[in-house]
Short mmCIF file of C-alpha atoms and ligand atoms in Angstrom, two decimals:
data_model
loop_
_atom_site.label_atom_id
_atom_site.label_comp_id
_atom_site.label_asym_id
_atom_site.label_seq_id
_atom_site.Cartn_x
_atom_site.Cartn_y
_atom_site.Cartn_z
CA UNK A 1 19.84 -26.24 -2.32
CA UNK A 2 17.72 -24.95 -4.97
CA UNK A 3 18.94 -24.17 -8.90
CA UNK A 4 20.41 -21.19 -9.23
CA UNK A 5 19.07 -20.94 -12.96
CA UNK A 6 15.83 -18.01 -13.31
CA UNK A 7 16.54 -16.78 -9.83
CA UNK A 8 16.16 -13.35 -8.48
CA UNK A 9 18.86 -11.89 -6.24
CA UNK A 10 16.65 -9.75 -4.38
CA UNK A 11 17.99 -10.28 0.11
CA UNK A 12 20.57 -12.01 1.46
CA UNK A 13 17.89 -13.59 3.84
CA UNK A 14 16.86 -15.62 0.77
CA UNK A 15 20.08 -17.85 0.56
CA UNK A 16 21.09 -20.46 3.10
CA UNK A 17 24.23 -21.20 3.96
CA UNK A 18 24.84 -23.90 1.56
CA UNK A 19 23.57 -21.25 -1.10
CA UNK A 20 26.10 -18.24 -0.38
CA UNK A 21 29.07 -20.99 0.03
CA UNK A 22 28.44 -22.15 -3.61
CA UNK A 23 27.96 -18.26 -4.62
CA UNK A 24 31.30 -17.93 -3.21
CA UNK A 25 33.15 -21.12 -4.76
CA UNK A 26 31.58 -19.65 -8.05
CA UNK A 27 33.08 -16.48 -7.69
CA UNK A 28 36.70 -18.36 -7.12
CA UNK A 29 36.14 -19.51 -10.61
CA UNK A 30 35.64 -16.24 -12.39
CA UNK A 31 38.20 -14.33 -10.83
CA UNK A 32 40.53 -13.33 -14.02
CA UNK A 33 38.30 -15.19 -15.84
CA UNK A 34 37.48 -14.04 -19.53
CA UNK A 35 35.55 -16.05 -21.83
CA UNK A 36 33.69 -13.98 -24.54
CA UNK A 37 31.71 -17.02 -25.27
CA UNK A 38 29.78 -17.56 -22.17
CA UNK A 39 27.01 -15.23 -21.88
CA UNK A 40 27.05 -14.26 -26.06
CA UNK A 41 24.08 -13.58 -27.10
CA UNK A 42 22.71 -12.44 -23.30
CA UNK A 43 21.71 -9.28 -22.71
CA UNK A 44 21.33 -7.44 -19.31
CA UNK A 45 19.46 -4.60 -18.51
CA UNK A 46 20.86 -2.16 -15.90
CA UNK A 47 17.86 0.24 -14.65
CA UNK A 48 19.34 2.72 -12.10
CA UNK A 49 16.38 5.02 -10.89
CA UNK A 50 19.18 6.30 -8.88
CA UNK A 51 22.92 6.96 -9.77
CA UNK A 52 25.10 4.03 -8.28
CA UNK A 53 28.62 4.53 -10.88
CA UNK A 54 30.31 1.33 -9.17
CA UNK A 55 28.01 -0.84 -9.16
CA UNK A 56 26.47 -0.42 -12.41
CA UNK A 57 30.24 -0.47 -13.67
CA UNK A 58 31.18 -3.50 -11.80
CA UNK A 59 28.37 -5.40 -14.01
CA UNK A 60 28.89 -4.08 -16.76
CA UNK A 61 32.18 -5.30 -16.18
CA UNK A 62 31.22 -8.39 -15.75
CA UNK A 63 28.66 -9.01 -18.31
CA UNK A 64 31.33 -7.60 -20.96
CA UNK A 65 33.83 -10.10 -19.80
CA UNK A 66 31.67 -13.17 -20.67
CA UNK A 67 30.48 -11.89 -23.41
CA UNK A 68 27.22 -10.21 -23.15
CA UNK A 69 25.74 -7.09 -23.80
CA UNK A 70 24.10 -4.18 -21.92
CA UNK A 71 21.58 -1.98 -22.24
CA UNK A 72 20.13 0.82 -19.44
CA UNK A 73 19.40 3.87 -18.07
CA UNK A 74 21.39 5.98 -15.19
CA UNK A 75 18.93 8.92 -15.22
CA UNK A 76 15.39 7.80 -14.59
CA UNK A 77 14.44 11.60 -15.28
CA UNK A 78 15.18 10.89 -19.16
CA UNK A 79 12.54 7.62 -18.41
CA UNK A 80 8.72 7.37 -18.88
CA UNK A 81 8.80 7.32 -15.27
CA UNK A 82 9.11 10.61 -14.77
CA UNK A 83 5.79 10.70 -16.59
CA UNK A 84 4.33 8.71 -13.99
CA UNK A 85 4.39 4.87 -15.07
CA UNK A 86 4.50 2.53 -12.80
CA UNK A 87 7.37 0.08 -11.58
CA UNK A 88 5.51 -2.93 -12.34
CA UNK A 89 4.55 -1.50 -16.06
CA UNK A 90 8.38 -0.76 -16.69
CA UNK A 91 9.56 -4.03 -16.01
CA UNK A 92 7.47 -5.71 -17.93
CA UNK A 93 8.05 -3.77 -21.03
CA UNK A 94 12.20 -3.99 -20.31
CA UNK A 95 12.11 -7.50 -19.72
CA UNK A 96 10.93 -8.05 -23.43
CA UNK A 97 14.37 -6.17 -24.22
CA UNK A 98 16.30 -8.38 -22.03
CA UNK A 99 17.11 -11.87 -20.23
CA UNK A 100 18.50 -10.18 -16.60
CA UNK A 101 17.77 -7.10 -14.80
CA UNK A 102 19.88 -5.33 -12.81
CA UNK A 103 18.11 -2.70 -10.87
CA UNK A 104 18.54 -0.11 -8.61
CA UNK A 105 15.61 1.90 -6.90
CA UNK A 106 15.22 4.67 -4.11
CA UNK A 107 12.10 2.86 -2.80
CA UNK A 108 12.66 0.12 -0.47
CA UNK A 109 11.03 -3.31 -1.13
CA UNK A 110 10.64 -1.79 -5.18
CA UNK A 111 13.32 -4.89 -6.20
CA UNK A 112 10.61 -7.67 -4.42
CA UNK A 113 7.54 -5.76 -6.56
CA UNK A 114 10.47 -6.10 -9.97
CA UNK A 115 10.98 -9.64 -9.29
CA UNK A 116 6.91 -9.77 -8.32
CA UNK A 117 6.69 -8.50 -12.25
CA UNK A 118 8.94 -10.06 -14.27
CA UNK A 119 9.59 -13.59 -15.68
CA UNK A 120 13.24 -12.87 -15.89
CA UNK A 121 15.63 -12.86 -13.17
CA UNK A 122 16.14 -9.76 -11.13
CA UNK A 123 19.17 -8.57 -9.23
CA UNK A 124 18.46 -6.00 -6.59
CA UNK A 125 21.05 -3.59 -7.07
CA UNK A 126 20.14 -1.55 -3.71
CA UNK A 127 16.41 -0.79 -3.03
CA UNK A 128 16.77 2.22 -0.68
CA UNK A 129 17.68 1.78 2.91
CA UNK A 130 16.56 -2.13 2.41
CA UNK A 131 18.86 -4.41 0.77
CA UNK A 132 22.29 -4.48 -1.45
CA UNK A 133 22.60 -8.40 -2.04
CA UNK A 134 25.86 -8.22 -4.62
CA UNK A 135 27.49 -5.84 -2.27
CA UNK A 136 27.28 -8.52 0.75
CA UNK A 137 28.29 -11.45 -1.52
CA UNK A 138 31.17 -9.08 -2.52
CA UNK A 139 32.17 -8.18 1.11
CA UNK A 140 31.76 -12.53 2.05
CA UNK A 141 33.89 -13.13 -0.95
CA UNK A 142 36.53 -10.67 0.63
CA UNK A 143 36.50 -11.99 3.84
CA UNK A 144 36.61 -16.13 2.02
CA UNK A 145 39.24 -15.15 0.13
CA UNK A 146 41.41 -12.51 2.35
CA UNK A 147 41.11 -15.14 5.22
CA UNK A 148 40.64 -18.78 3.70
CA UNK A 149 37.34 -19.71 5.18
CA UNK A 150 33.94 -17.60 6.72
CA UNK A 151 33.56 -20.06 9.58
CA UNK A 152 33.82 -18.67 13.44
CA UNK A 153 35.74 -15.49 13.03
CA UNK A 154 35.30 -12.59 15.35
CA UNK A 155 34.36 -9.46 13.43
CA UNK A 156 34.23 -6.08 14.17
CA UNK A 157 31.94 -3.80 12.92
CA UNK A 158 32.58 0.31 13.04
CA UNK A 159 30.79 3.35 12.49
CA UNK A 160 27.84 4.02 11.64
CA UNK A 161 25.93 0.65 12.15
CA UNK A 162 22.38 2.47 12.29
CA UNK A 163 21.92 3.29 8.78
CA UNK A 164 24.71 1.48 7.17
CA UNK A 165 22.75 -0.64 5.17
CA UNK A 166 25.49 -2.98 4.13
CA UNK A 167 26.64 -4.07 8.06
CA UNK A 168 22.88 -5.22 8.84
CA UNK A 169 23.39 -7.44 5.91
CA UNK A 170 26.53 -8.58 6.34
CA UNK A 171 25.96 -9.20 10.21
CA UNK A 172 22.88 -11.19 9.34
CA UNK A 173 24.66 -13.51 6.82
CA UNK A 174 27.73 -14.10 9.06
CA UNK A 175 25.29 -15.27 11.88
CA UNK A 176 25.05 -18.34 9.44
CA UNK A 177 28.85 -18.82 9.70
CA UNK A 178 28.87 -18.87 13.91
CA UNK A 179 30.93 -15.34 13.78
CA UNK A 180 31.07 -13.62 17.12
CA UNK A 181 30.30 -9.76 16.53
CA UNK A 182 31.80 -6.68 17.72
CA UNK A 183 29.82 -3.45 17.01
CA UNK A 184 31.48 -0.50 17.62
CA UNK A 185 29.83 2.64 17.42
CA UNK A 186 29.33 5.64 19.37
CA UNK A 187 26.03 5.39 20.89
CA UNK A 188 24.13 7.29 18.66
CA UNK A 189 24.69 4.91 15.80
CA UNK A 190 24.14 1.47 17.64
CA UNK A 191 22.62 -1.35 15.99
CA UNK A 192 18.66 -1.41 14.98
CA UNK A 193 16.60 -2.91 17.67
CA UNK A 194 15.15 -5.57 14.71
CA UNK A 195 19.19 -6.47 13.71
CA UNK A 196 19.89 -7.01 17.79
CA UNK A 197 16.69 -8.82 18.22
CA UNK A 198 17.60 -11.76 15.17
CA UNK A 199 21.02 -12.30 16.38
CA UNK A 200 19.77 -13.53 20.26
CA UNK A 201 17.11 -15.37 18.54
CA UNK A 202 19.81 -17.38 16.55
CA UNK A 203 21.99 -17.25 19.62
CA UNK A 204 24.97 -15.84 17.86
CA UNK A 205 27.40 -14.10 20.47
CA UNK A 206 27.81 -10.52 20.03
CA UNK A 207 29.17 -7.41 22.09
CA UNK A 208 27.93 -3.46 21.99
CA UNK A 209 31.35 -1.32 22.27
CA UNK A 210 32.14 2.24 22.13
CA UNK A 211 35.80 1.74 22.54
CA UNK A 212 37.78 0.55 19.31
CA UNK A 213 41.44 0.31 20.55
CA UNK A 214 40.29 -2.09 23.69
CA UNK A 215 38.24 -3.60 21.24
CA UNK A 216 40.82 -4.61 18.29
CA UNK A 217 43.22 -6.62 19.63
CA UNK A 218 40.44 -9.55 19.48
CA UNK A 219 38.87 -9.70 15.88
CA UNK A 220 39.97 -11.28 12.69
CA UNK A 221 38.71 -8.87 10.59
CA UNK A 222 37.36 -5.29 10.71
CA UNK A 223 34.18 -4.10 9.17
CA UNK A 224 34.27 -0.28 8.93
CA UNK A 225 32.01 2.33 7.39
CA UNK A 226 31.67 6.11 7.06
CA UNK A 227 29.68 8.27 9.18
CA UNK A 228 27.42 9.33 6.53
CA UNK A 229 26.89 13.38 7.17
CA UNK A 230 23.19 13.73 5.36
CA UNK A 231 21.62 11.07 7.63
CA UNK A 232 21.61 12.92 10.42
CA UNK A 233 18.49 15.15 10.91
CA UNK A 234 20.68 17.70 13.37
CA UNK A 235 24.14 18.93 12.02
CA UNK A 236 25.27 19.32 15.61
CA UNK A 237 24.48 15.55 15.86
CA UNK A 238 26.68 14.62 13.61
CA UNK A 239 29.76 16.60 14.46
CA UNK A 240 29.53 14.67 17.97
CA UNK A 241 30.32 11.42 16.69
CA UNK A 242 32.05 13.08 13.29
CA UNK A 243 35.90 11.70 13.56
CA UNK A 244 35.54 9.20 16.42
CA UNK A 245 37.24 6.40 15.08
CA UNK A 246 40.31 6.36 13.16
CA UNK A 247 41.70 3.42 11.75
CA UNK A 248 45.08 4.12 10.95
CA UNK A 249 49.22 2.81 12.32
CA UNK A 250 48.55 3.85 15.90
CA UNK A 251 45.71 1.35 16.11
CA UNK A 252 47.39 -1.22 13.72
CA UNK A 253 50.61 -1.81 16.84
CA UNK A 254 47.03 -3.18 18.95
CA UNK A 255 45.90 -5.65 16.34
CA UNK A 256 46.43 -9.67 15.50
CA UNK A 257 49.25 -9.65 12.71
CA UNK A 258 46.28 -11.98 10.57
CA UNK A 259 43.55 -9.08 11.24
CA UNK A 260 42.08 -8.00 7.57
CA UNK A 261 39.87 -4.47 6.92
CA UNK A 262 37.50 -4.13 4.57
CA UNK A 263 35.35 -0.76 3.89
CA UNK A 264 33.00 -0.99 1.22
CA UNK A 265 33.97 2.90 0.28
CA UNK A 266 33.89 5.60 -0.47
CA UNK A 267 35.58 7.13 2.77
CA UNK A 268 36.35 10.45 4.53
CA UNK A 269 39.03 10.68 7.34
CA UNK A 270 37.76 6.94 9.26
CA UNK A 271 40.20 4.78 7.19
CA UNK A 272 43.94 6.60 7.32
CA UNK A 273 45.57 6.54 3.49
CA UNK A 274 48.63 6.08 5.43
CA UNK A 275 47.65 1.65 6.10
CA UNK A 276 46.61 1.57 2.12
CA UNK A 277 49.86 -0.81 1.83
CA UNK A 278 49.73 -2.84 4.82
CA UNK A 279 49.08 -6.23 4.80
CA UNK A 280 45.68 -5.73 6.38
CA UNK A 281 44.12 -3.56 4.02
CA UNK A 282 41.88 -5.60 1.62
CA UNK A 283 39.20 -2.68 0.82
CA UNK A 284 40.36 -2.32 -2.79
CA UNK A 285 40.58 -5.91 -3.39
CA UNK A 286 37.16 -6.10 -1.87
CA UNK A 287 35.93 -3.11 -4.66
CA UNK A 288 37.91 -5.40 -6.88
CA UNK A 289 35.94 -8.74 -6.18
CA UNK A 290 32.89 -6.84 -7.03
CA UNK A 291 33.04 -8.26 -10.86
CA UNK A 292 34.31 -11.87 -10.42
CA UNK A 293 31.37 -11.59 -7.18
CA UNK A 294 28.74 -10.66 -10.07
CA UNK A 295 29.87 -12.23 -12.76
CA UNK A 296 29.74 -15.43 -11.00
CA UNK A 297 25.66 -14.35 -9.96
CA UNK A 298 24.90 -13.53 -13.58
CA UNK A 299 26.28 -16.82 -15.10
CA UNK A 300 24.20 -18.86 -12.14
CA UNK A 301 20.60 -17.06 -12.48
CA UNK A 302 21.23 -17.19 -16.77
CA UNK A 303 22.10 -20.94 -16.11
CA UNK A 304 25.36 -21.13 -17.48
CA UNK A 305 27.20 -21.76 -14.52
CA UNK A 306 25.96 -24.76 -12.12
CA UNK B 1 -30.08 -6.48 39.72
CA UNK B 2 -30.97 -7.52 36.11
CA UNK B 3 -28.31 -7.85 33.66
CA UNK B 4 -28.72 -5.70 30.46
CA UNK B 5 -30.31 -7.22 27.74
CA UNK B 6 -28.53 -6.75 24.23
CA UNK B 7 -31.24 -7.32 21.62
CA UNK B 8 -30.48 -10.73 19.62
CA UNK B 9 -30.29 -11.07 16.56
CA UNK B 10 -32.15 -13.68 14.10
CA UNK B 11 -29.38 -14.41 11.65
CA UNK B 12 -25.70 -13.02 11.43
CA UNK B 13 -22.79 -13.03 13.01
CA UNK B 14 -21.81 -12.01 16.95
CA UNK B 15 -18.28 -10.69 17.65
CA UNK B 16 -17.30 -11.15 21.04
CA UNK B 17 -14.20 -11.29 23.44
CA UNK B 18 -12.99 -7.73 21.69
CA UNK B 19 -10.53 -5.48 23.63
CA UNK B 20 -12.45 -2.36 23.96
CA UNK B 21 -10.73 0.01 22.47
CA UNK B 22 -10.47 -1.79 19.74
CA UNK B 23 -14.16 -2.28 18.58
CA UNK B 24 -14.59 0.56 16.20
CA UNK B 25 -11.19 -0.68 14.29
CA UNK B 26 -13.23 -4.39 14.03
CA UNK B 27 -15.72 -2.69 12.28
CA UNK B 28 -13.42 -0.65 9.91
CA UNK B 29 -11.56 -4.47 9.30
CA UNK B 30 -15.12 -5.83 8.02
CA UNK B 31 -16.16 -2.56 6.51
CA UNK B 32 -19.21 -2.56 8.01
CA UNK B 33 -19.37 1.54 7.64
CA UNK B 34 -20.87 0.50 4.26
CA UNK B 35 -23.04 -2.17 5.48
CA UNK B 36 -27.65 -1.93 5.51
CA UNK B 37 -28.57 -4.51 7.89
CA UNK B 38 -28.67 -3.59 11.83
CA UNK B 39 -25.50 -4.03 13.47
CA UNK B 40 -25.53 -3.60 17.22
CA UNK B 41 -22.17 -2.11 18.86
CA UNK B 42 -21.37 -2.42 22.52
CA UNK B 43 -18.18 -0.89 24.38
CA UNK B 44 -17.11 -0.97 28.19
CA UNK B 45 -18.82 -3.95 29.03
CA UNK B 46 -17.12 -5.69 32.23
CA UNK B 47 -14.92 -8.69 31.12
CA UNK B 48 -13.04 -10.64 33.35
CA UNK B 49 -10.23 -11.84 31.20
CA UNK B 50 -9.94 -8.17 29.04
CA UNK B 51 -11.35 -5.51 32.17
CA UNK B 52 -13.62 -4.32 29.62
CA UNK B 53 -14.74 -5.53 26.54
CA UNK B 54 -16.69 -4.96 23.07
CA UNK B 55 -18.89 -7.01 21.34
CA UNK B 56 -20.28 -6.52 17.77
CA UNK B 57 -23.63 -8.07 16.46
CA UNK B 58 -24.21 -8.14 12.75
CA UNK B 59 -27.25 -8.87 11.36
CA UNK B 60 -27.44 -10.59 7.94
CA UNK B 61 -23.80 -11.45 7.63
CA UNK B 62 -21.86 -14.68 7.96
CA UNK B 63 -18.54 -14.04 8.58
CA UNK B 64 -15.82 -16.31 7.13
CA UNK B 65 -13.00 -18.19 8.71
CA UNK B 66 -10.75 -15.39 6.55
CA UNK B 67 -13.08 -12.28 7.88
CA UNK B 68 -12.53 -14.09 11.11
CA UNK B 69 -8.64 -14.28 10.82
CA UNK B 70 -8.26 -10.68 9.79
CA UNK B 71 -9.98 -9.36 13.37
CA UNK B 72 -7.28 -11.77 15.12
CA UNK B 73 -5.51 -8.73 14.09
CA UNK B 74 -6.79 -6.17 16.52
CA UNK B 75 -8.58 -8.83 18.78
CA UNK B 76 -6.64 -11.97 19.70
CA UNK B 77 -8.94 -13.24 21.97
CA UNK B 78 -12.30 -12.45 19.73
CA UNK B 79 -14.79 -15.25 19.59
CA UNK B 80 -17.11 -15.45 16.87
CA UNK B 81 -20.45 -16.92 16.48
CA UNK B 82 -22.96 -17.65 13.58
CA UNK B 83 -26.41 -17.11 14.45
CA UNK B 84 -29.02 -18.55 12.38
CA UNK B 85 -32.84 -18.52 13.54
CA UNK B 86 -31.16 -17.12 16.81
CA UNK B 87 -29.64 -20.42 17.41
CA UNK B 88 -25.78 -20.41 17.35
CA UNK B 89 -25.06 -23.16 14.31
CA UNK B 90 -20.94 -22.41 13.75
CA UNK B 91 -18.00 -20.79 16.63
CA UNK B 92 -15.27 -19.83 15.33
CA UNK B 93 -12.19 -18.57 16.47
CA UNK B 94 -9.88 -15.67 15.53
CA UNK B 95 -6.43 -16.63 14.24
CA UNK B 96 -4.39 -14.57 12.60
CA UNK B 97 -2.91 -16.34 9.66
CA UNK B 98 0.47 -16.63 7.87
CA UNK B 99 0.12 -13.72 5.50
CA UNK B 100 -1.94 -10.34 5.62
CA UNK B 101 -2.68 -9.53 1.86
CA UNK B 102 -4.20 -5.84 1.57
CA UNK B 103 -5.54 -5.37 5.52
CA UNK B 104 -2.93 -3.34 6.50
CA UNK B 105 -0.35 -0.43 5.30
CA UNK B 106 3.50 -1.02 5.49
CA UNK B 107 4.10 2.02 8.04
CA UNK B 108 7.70 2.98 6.30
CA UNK B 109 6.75 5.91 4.19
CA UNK B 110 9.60 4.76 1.73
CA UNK B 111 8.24 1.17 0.93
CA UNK B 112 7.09 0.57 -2.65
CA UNK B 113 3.76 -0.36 -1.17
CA UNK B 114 3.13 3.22 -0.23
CA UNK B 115 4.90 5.40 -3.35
CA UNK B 116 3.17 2.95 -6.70
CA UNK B 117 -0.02 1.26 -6.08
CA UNK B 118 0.88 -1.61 -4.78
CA UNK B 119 -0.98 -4.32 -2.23
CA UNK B 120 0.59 -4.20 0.48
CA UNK B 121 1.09 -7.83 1.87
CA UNK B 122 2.62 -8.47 5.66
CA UNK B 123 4.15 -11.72 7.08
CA UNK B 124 2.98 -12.55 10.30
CA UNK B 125 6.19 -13.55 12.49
CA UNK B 126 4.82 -13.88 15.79
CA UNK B 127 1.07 -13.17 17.37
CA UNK B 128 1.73 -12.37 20.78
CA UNK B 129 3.44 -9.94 21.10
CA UNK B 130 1.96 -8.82 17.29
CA UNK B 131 4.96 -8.66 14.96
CA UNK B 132 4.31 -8.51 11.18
CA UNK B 133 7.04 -8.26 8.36
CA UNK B 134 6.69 -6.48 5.42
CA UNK B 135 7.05 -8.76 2.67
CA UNK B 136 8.48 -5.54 -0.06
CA UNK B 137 10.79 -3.69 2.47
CA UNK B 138 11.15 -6.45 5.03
CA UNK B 139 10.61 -3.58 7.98
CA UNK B 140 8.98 -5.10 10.67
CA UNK B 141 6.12 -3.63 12.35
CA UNK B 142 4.13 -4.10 15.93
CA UNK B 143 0.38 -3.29 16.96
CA UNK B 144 0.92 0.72 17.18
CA UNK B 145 2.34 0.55 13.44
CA UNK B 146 -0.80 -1.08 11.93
CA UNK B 147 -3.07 1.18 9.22
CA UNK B 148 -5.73 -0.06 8.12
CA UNK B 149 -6.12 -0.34 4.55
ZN1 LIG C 1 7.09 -2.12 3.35
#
């Protein structure tokens, strides 16, 4: 395994097993956990080229409970970059300012060309359609903690699994763990061809599914998502599939009494407000586990956590 | 019937073993648009192994086991030789190597490499069937997706 100390967070293809396991044990440790010792003296820089409240919150959070300080921008119109700098040039200058960098970008691959720049480490706070490491450590955690291990469960997977950036990740890290994956999704919203193609080549078991109820009665925990309106090119596209799936007490009477759902939120009318109190609702734990889940990544790459 | 007779050349480099359609995108790899010397360009030529075939003679230029590598790119199967006093003195083959570093564009229209000026550097996964990676956006692209820089 290599030090965690200096590291970027930039893909969740960067971490082995071995890696995200000791991520996770970290995270056990900092749950509740204040100590306004550890990281005094740090400083973090949050850059949001594009407006992400929760998780710029969530580390601020974080960093505030150990500690630290914070500096940033949520408006990159108020930035030089609006006057045309470039990426690389803005790093370097905010990395003199700072000794982490929590960034968030509309350009895919723009966290790789921040970590590229800088001599400090970077945490990819979403780069476009690409990556949202913190958010799958986050949704791991949830599933560790809501089920006592990651090892050879059967997950599900609803909604929109075309563009929902956080499933492709999440799917490709379980594959590590020997889950066996249901995706269910209308059609329309099925898999990328790239995801489909890594998961034979690592000979993980997985099954495409349209139907959710015939579906649920297997998994041990439920991965569901919106269906996002704006990414569909065609608004008659997207009333089609609009509403498909509910998960709500009708399809709770089908599942195992151990299954656990997690939605990384916001949601519309997919997730029923009426199953907020049963005991398989973990989605605002899971928004919840989004500090301990970054403090735990902050104290590794500044080296104060092992 | 006599076979026809493609001048040599004295000293340089000859391309061979390119698929056809892809001759004119060899020449855009080595940027020989901008290059004095003669360079002789052949298409359509009957190939057993391709059904037709281009070959590319370049006089006054030695290629280099990385100029090489970069036409593995569009042609696999491309032999190249060194010619010096017309004599062949060095073969070598195309390979395409681990990492492409500013020969072609990412193709996603949202990837860093295309909105700042970046160099745009691909990850060669496989070679047959061509699949590269985008190092920045980690899209990965095929043959029909490649733009060359
Ligand atoms: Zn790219």
């Amino acid at each position: 395994m290599k030090g965690f100390k200096g590291r970027d967070i930039i893909s969740i293809s960067d971490f082995s097993k071995q890696e995200i396991l000791h991520v996770l044990d970290t995270a056990k440790n900092f749950e509740n956990y204040r100590n306004p010792s550890l990281l005094k003296d740090k400083m973090l820089a949050t850059l949001f080229f594009e407006p992400s409240t929760r998780t710029r919150m969530s580390f601020e959070a974080a960093m505030h409970f150990l500690g630290g300080r914070v500096i940033g921008f949520s408006d990159a119109r108020l930035t030089s970059i609006s006057k045309g700098e470039s990426l690389w040039d803005s790093i370097r200058i905010v990395e003199g300012y700072s000794d982490v960098i929590v960034m968030r970008h509309p350009f895919e691959g723009s966290a790789r060309l921040a970590a590229e720049a800088a001599n400090i480490p970077i945490i990819n706070g979403g780069d476009g359609a690409n990556q949202h490491p913190t958010q799958t450590f986050l949704d791991l955690f949830t599933i560790y903690k809501s089920k006592g291990t990651i090892d050879k469960l059967k997950v599900g997977f609803l909604g929109d699994l075309k563009y929902g950036r956080t499933v492709h990740s999440l799917a490709r890290a379980l594959s590590l763990f020997g889950a066996e994956m249901y995706f269910i999704s209308p059609a329309e919203l099925r898999m990328p061809s790239d995801d489909i193609e890594h998961l034979k080549k690592e000979g993980i078991v997985f099954h495409e599914v349209e139907d959710l109820i015939g579906t649920c009665p297997k998994l041990d925990v439920l991965y569901t998502t919106r269906i996002q309106k704006e990414r569909f090119p065609d608004a008659a596209d997207y009333e089609k599939v609009k509403g498909v799936y509910r998960v709500d007490n009708s399809m709770l009477k089908h599942v195992k009494p151990e299954l656990k759902i997690l939605h990384p939120l916001p949601r519309v009318d997919e997730l029923s407000p009426e199953i907020d109190n049963s005991p398989h609702a973990v989605y605002f734990e899971q928004a919840a586990n989004g500090v301990p889940v970054r403090a735990a990544l902050l104290a590794l790459v500044l080296g104060v956590a092992e | 019937m006599k076979e026809l007779k493609v001048t040599a050349i004295e000293n340089g480099s000859v391309i061979d073993h390119i698929p056809t359609d892809n001759t004119f995108n060899v020449i855009g790899i080595l940027k020989l648009d901008r290059h004095d010397d003669t360079i002789l360009i052949a298409t359509n030529l009957p190939s057993k192994k391709l059904g037709k075939k281009g070959i590319v003679k370049v006089s006054g230029r030695q290629l280099t086991k990385d100029e090489a590598n970069k036409i593995a790119l569009v042609a696999p199967d491309a032999t190249i030789n060194i010619i010096k006093d017309f004599e062949i003195v060095e073969k070598l083959k195309a390979s395409l190597p681990k990492q492409l570093v500013n020969v072609s564009k990412c193709f996603n229209p949202n990837c860093i490499t295309n909105r700042d000026s970046v160099v745009p550097k691909l990850c060669v996964e496989s070679a047959r069937p061509l699949r590269l990676r985008c190092e920045y956006c980690e899209r990965s692209m095929t043959q029909k997706d490649i733009q060359l820089v």
